[in-house]
XYZ file of C-alpha atoms in Angstrom:
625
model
C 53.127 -71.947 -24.510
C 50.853 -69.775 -26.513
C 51.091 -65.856 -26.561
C 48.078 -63.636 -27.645
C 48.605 -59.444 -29.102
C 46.914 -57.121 -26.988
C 43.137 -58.078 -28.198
C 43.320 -61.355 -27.832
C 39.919 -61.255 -26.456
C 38.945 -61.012 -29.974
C 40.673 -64.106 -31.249
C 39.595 -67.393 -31.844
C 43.467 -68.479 -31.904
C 46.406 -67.959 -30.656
C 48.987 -65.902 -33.091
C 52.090 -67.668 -31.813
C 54.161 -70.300 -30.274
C 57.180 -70.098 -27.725
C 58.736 -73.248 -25.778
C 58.613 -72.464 -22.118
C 62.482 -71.476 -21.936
C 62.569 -69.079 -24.389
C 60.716 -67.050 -22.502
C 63.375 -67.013 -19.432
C 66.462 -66.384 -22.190
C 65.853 -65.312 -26.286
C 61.624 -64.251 -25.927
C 61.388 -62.836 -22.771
C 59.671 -59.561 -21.119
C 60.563 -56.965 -23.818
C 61.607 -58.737 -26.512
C 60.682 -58.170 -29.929
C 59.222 -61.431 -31.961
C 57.955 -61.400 -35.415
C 54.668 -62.948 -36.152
C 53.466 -63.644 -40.283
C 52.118 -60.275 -41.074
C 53.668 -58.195 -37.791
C 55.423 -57.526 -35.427
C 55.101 -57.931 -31.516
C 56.721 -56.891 -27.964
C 56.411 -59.913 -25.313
C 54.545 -58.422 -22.687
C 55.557 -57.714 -18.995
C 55.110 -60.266 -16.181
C 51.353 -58.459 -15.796
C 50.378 -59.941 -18.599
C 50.941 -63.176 -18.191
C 48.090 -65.396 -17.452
C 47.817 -69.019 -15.712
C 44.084 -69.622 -16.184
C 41.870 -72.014 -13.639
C 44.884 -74.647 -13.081
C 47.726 -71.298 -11.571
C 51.459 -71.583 -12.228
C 53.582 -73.960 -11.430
C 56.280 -72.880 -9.193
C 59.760 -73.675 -9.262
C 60.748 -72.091 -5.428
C 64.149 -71.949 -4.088
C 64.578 -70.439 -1.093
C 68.808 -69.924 -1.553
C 67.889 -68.235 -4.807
C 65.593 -65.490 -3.543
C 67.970 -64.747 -0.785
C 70.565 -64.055 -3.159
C 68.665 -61.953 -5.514
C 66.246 -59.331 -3.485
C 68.938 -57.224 -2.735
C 69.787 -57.386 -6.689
C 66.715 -56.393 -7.604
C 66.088 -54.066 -4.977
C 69.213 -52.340 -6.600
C 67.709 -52.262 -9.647
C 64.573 -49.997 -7.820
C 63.475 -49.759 -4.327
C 60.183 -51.270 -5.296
C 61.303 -54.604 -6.780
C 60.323 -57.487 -4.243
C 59.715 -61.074 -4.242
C 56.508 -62.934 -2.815
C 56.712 -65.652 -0.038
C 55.594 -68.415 -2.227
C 55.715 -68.374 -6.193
C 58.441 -65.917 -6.256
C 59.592 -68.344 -9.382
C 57.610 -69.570 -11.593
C 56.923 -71.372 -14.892
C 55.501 -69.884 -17.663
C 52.269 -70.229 -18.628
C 51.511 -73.128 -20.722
C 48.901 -72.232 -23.464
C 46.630 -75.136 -25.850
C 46.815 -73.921 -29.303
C 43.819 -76.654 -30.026
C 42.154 -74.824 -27.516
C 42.841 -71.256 -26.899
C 41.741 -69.621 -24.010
C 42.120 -66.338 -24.032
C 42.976 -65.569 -20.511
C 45.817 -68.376 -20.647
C 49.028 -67.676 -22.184
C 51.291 -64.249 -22.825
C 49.881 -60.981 -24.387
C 51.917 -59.427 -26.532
C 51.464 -55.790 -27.560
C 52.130 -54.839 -31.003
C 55.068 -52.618 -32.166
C 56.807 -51.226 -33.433
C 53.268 -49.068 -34.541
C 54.594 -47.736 -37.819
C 54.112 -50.115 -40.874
C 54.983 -49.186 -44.623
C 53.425 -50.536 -48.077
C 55.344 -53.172 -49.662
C 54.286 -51.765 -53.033
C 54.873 -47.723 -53.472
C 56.680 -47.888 -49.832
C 54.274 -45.362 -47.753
C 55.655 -44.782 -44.356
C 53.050 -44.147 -41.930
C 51.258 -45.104 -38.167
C 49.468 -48.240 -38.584
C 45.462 -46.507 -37.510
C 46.390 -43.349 -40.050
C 47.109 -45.164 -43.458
C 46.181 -48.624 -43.318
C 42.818 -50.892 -43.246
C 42.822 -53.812 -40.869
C 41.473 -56.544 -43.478
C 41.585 -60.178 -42.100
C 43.571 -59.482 -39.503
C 46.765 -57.877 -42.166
C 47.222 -54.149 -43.010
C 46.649 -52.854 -46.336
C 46.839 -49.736 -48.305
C 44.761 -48.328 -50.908
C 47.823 -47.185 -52.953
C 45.477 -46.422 -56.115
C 41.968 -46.406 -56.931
C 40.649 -49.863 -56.481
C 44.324 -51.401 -55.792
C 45.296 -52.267 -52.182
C 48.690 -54.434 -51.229
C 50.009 -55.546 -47.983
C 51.541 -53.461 -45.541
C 54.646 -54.566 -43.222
C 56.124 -53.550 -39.715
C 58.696 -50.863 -40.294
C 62.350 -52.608 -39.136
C 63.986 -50.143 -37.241
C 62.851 -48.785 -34.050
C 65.018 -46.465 -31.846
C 65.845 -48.137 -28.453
C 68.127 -46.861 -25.292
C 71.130 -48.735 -22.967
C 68.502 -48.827 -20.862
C 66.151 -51.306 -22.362
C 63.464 -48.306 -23.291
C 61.628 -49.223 -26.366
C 59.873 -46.648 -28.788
C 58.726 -46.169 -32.286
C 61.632 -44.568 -34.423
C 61.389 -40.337 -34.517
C 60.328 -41.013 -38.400
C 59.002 -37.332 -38.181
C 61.045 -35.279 -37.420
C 64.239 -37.286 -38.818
C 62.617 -36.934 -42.196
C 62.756 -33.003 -41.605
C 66.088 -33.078 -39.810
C 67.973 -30.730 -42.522
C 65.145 -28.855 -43.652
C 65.419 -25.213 -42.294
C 61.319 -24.799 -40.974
C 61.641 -28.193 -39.582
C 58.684 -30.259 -39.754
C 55.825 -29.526 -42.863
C 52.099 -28.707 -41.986
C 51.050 -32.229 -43.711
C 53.620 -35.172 -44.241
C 53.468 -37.758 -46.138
C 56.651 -40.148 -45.304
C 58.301 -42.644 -47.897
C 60.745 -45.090 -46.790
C 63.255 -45.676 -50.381
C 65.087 -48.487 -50.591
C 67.106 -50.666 -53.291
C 68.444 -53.879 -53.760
C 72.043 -52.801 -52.420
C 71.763 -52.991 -49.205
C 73.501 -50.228 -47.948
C 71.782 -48.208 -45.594
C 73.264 -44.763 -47.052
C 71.110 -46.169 -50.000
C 67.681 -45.907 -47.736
C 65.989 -42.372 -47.506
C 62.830 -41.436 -45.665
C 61.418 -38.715 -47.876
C 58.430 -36.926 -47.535
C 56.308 -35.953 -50.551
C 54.529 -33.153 -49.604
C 57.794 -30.700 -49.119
C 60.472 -32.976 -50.699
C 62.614 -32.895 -47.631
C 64.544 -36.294 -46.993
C 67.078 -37.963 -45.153
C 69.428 -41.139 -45.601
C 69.355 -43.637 -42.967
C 73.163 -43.484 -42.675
C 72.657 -40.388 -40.453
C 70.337 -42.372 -38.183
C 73.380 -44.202 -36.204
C 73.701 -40.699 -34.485
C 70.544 -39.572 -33.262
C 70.020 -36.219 -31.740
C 66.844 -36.820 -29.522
C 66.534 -37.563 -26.281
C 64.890 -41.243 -24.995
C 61.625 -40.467 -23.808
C 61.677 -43.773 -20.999
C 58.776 -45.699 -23.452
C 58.417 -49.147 -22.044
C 55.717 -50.764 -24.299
C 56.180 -54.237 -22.690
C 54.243 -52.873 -19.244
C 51.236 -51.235 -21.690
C 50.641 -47.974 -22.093
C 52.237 -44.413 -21.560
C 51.639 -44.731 -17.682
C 54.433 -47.625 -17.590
C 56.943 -44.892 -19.020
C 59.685 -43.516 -16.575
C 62.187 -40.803 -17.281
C 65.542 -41.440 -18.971
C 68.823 -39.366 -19.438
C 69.464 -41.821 -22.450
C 69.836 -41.087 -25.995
C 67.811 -42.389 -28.437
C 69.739 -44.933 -30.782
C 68.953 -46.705 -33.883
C 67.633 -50.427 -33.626
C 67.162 -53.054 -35.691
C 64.290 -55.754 -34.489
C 65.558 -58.501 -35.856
C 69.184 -57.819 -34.394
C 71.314 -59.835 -32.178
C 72.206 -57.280 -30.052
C 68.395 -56.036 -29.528
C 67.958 -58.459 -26.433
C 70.379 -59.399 -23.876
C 68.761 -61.569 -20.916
C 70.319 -61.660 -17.442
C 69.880 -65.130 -16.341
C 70.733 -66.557 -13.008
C 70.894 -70.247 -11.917
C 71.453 -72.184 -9.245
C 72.246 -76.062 -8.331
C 69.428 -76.880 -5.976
C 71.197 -78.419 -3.026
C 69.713 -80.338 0.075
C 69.574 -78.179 2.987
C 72.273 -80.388 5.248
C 71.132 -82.824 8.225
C 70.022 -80.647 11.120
C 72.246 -81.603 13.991
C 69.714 -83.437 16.525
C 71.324 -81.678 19.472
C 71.188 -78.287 17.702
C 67.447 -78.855 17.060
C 67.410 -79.357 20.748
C 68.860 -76.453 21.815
C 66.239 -74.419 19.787
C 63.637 -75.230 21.752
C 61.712 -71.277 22.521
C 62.615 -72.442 26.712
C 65.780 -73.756 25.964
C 67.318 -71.372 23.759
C 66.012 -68.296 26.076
C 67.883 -70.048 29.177
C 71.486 -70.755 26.977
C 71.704 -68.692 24.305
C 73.771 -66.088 26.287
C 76.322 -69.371 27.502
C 79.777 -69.176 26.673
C 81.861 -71.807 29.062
C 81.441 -75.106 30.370
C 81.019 -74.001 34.163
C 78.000 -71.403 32.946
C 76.318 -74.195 31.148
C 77.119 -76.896 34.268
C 75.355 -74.542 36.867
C 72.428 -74.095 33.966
C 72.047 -77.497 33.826
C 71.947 -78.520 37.827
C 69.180 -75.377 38.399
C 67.200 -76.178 34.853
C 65.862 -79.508 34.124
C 64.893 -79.166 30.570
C 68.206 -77.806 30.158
C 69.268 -80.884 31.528
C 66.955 -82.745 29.251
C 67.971 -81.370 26.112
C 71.191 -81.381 26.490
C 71.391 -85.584 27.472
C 74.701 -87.199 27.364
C 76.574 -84.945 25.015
C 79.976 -83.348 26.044
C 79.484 -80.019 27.498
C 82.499 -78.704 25.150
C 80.100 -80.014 21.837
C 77.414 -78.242 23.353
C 79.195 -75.150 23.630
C 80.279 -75.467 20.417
C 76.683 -75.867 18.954
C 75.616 -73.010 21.326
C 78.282 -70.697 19.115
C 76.993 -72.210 16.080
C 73.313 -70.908 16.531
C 74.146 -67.225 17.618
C 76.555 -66.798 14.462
C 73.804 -68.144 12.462
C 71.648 -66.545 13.616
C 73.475 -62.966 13.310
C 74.680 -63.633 9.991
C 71.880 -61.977 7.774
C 74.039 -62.271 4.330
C 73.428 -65.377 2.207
C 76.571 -67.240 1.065
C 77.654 -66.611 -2.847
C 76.224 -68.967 -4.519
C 78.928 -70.674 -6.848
C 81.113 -71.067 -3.215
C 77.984 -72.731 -1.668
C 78.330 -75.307 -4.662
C 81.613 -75.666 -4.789
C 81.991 -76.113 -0.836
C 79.195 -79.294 -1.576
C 81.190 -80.688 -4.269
C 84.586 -80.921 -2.472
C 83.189 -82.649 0.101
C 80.749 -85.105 -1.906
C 80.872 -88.536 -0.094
C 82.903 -91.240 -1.969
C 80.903 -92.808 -4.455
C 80.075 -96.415 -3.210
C 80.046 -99.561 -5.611
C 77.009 -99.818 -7.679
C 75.109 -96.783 -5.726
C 71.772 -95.120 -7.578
C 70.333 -92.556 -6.178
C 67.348 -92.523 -5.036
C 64.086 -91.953 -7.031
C 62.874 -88.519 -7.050
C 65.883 -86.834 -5.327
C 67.023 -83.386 -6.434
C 70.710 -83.632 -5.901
C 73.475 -86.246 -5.517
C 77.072 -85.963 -5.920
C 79.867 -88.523 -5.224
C 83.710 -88.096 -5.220
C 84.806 -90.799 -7.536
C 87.820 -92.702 -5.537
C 91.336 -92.109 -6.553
C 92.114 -95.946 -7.338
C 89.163 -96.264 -9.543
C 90.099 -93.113 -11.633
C 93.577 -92.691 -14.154
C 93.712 -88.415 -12.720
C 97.068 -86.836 -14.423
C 99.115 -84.872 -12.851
C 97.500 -81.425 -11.912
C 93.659 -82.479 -11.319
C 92.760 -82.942 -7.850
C 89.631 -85.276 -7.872
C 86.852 -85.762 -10.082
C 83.063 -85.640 -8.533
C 80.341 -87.625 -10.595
C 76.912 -85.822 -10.341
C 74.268 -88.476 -11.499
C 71.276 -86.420 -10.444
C 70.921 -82.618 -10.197
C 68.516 -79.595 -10.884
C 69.212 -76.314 -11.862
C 66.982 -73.364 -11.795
C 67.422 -70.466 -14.130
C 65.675 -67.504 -13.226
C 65.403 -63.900 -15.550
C 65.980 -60.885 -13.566
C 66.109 -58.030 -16.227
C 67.230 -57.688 -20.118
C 69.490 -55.094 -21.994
C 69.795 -54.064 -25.186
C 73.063 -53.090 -27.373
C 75.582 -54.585 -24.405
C 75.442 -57.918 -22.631
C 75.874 -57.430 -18.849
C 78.305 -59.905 -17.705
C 77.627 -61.775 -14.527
C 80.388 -62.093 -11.285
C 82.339 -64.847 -11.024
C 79.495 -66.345 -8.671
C 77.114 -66.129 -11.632
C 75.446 -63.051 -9.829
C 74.969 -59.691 -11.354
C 76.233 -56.676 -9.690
C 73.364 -53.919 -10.376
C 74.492 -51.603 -7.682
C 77.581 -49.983 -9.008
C 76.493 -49.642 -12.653
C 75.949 -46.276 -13.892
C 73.174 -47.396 -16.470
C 71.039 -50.311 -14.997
C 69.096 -52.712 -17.203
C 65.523 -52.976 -17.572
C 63.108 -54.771 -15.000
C 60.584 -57.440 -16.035
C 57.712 -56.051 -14.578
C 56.359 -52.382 -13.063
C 58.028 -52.074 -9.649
C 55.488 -50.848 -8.201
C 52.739 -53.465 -9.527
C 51.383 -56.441 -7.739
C 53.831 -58.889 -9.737
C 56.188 -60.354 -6.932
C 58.000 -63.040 -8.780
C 59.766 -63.405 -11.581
C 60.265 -66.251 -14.711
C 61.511 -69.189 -14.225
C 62.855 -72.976 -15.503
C 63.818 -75.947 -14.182
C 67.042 -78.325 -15.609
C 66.870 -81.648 -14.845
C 69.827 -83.746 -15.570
C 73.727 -85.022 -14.408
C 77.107 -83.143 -14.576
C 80.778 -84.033 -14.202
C 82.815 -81.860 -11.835
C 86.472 -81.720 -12.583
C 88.902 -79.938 -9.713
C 92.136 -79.076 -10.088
C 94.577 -79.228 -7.973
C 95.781 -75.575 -5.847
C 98.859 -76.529 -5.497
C 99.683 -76.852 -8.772
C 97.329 -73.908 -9.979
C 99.082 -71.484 -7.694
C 102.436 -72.775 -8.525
C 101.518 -72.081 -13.141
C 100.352 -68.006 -11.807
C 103.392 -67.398 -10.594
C 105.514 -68.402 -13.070
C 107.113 -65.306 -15.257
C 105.350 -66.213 -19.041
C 101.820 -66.540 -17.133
C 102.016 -63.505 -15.273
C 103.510 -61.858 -18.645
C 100.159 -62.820 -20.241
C 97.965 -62.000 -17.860
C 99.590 -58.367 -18.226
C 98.946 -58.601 -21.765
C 95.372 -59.665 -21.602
C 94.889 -56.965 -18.663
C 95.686 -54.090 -20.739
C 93.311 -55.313 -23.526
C 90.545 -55.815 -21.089
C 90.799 -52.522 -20.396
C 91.028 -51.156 -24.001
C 87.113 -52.995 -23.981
C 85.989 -51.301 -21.577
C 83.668 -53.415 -19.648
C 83.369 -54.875 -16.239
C 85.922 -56.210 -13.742
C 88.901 -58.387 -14.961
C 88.369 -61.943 -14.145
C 92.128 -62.973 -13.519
C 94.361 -65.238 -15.577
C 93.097 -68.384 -13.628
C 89.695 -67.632 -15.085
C 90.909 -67.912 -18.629
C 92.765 -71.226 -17.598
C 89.624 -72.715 -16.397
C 87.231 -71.446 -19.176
C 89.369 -72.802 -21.993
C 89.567 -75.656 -20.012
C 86.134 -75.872 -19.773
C 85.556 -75.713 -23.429
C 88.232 -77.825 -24.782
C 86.704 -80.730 -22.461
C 82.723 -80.245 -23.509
C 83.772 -80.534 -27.397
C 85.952 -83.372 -26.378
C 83.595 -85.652 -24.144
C 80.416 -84.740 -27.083
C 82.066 -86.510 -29.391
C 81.287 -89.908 -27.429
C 78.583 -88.946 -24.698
C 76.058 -89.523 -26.581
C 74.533 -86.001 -25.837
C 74.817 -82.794 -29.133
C 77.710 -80.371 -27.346
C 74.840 -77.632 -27.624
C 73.374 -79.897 -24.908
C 75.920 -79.300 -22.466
C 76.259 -76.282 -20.600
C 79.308 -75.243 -18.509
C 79.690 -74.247 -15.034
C 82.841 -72.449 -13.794
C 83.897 -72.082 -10.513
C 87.004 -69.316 -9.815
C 88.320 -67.661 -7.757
C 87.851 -66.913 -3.984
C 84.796 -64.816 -3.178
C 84.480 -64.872 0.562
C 87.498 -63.875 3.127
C 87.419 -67.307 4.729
C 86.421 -69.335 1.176
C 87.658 -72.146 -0.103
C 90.176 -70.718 -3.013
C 87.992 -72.096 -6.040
C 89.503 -73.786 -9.334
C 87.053 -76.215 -11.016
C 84.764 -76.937 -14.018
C 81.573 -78.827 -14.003
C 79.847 -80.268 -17.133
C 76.064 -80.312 -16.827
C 73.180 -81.464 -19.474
C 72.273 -78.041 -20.229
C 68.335 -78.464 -21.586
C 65.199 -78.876 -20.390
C 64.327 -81.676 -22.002
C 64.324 -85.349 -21.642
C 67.565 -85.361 -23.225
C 68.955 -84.184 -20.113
C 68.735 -87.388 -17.989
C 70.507 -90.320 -20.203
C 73.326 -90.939 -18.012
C 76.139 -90.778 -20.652
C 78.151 -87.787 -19.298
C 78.844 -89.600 -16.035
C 79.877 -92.508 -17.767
C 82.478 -90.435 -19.807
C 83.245 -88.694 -16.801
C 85.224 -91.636 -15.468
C 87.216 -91.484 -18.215
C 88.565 -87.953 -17.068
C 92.429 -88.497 -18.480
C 91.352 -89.897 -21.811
C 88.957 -86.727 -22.770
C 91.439 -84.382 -21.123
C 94.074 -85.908 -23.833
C 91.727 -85.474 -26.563
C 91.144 -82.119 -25.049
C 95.120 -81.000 -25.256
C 95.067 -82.481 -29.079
C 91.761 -79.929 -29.694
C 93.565 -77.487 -28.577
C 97.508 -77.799 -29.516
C 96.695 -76.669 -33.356
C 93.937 -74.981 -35.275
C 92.440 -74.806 -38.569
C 93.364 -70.855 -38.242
C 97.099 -71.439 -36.936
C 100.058 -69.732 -36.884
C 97.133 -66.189 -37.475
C 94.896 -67.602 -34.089
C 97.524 -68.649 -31.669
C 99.695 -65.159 -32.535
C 96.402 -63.065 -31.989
C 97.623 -60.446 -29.834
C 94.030 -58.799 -28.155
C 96.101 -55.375 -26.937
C 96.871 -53.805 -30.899
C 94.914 -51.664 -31.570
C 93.582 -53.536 -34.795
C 92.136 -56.287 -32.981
C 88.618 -56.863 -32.663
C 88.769 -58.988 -29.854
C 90.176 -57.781 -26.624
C 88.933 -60.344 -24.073
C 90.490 -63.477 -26.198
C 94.067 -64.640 -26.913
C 94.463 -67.471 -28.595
C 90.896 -68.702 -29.305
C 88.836 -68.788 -32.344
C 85.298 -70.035 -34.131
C 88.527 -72.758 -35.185
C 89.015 -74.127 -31.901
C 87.373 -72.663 -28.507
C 84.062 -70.959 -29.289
C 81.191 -73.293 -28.781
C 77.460 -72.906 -28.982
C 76.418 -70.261 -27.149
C 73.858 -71.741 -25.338
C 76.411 -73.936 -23.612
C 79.162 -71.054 -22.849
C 77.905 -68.423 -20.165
C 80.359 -65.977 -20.925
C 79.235 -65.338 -24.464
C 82.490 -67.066 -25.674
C 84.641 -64.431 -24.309
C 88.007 -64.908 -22.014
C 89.334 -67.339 -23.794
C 93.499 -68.176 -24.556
C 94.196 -72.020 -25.353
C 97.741 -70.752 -24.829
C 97.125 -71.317 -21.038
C 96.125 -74.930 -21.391
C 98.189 -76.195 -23.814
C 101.483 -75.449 -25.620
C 100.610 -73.632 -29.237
C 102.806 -72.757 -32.270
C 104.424 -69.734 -30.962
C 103.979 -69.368 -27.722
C 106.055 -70.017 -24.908
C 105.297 -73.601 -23.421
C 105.724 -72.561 -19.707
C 102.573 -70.574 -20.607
C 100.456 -74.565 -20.704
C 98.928 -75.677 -17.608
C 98.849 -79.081 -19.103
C 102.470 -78.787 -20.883
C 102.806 -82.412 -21.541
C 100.098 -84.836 -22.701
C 97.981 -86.113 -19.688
């Protein structure tokens, strides 16, 4: 896709290029993205244009269920359409622009500064538009190129807004700000930012940058990504310092789903929802009620046929509690309840062309499964749609264990894609298309390694540095099992799958969300791109061979390039830098981060396999598989 600046009604060309998914994850709504000569802010879901061919939409009905009340948590006015609630974005023709199709983006920060004597100053105050580049006139008859400014000030709410350059200049000067100022922004070759001062020349007061990582002012709710002062809302926020070009300047909450078949319709079900049949049964309860129904209604009669009046009972019970439950199921258990009970895999089956989802349960005498996995469940087809629902900046906002983000109970909520009160009812979205390998373990066995004395020592440990961090809910001991798991098997089946280990994603299911859930503990493996490279069959293959990866897996992980230092990492002392992480490493569990949805955090090999050190009993797997 193509993206525009805000007067792109004006250009001949487009002034950038984004693949489609960046937009849902690195570039989307809010983002900051530097161009040759400046600097923009992707605009909000308003300014996004489809052009005469529309949007293509990527519905799931499951999906929006789930997150309306998410976003209605994130303001009253956030709502999603009937149709197109998810969609595609626009695909733009940089051979021939159009400027109607594609993203505007708005351009900030506004404040540029000469790369020559370093003049600080609003872009429309100091500088000449010239081609399409600012320049200054920094002496008579001499003019040299002028550059976005690269920090900004931003808030934990997502606000956006030129730094204070003003008054920060004048912080220590006892009048405050000068009648007429004329901002420098020094730098050297150092590095350091106590080294950079923004001084201004007409009263010689100045301040060094180092003082800018404590600001005193107050964020004024700027949201430059909606256009315009009217899109501004009030904050209680301070105003921090931002670097655009910084990792932590744009956080995107992302939420996918498997997109699974709604289940066969039971034909005597369908029956019974006939508008005359349902209004004459739906208040049945025994066999003798439905019996005199029956003799004194003929369509009853009718619908019911042949089938035993117990069944029907039973199906009559089946539409009133679906019909009264009005919460939609989470939606890893949903998955997970459709992968334990995947039909076993005939010989020589291929799905058929087109379908969306198919899953088998590979059969125990065709499989070599060790001693603590369950089952294994070969997904040769299956799409996944990822949907944005807000960004942060500074802090990542960690999702549930379901994958679904909690916005209700946080004190400082993220920031929305779109105005809430606009006409935009849907939100970004992309499609995976590919296969996935679903490994189970067995509960048994899992509920037989918590109890033991060293794992419920660790989890203690790792409990009381979770809290030293600070953030979100504790996932449990099981969850670090399963996620170390999960990476120690994706490095181990890339090495022969014939897909790049940044091209498969993980999927972690944990836990047990619902009162009468299945009690979760399984990884699944999926092509994680949206590419073509997504379909070549390869991880299925390797799938089958389940015990040899999962022994390369426990060599990965028995010693690392960083050992004895990595697998005695204690996360609780205070020197630590990483709380959420035992034993784990860029040495031997962190992985691309495009394949890891936890940001490579809650991770201890310690749990999988026995490491220099550490107590053995602590190893799910504590002998070779």
């Amino acid at each position: 896709m193509s993206f525009k600046k805000k007067d792109a009604s004006k250009a001949t060309r487009a002034d950038g290029q984004l693949r489609q998914s960046q937009l849902v994850t690195t570039f989307g709504p809010g983002a900051m993205v530097d161009l040759v000569d400046r600097a923009v802010v992707i605009g909000g879901l308003e300014h996004w244009g489809y052009g005469r061919e529309g949007y293509v939409a990527l519905d799931d009905p499951r999906l929006r269920r789930s997150l309306i009340p998410r976003l209605r948590a994130l303001d009253p006015d956030l709502d999603l359409a009937k149709e197109g609630y998810f969609r595609m974005p626009p695909e733009g023709d940089a051979r021939d622009p159009y400027p109607n199709v594609g993203i505007r983006a708005l351009e900030f920060p506004r404040w540029f500064v000469c790369l020559h004597c370093h003049r600080l100053a609003r872009a429309t105050e100091q500088f000449e538009n010239k081609k399409g580049r600012y320049q200054h006139q920094c002496a008579k008859n001499k003019w040299s190129s002028a550059a976005p400014v690269r920090f900004v000030a931003a808030c934990k709410r997502g606000h956006l807004s030129d730094f204070p350059w003003i008054p920060f200049a004048h912080m220590d000067r006892e009048g405050g700000e000068c009648d007429r100022q004329e901002l420098y922004l020094e730098e050297n070759a150092v590095g350091d930012v106590a080294r950079i001062l923004v001084r201004c020349r007409n009263c010689e007061a100045w301040t060094s940058m180092n003082k800018a990582s404590v600001l005193p002012y107050k964020c004024n709710g700027d949201r430059p990504w909606l256009g315009g002062r009217a899109a501004n809302e009030a904050c209680d926020q301070k105003m921090e310092l931002l670097v655009r070009t910084a990792s932590h300047a744009y956080f995107a909450q992302v939420v996918s789903a498997l997109r699974l078949p709604e289940p066969t319709p039971d034909p005597l079900r369908v029956r019974l929802r006939d508008k005359e049949v349902w209004k004459a049964v739906h208040k049945v309860k025994t066999a003798e009620q439905l019996a005199t129904v029956m003799e004194l209604m003929d369509h009853v009669q009718s619908a019911v046929g042949k089938a035993p009046l117990d069944q029907v009972i039973a199906a009559i019970r089946a539409e009133n509690e679906a019909s009264s439950d009005t919460s939609e199921r989470p939606l890893r258990s949903a998955e997970y309840e459709r992968m334990i009970k995947a039909p076993i895999e005939p010989p020589g089956v291929v799905p058929e062309a087109g379908v969306q989802f198919a899953a088998y349960r590979v059969p125990k005498h065709r499989i070599d499964l060790p001693p603590g996995v369950r089952g294994l469940v070969v997904v040769p087809e299956l799409r996944e749609v990822r949907v944005q629902v807000s960004f942060s900046r500074f802090d990542s906002i960690g999702a549930n264990l379901q994958g679904e983000y909690d916005f209700e109970g946080r004190k400082v909520k993220p920031a929305v894609l779109t105005s809430p009160t606009g006409n935009e009812k849907w939100l970004p979205a992309a499609e995976v298309r590919g296969e996935g390998v679903f490994v189970e373990l067995d509960e048994d066995v899992l509920g037989k390694w918590e109890k033991r004395a060293a794992v419920q020592k660790r989890a203690e440990l790792l409990l009381r540095a979770f809290e030293a961090d600070g953030r979100g809910a504790f996932p449990g001991i099981r969850f670090f099992l399963l996620h170390s798991l999960s990476h120690l098997l994706l490095t181990a089946v890339s090495l022969e799958c014939g897909y790049a280990a940044s091209a498969i994603r993980e999927r972690i299911y944990c836990g047990q969300a619902e009162a009468s859930g299945p009690n979760m503990g399984a990884v699944m493996l999926t092509t994680g791109t949206t590419g073509s490279e997504g379909t070549l069959g390869g991880l299925v293959e390797e799938g089958r061979r389940i015990r040899y990866h999962l022994r390369e897996a426990w060599d990965l992980g028995r010693l690392c390039s960083n050992d004895p230092v990595c697998a005695a990492h204690d996360p609780s002392a205070e020197s630590s830098d990483r709380h959420t992480e035992g034993a784990a490493c860029h040495g031997c569990l962190y992985i691309a981060e495009c394949s890891c949805e936890w940001f490579n955090r809650f991770l201890d090999r310690a749990l999988v396999v026995p490491t220099i050190g550490n107590d053995p009993e602590l190893a799910f797997f504590r002998e070779r598989p």
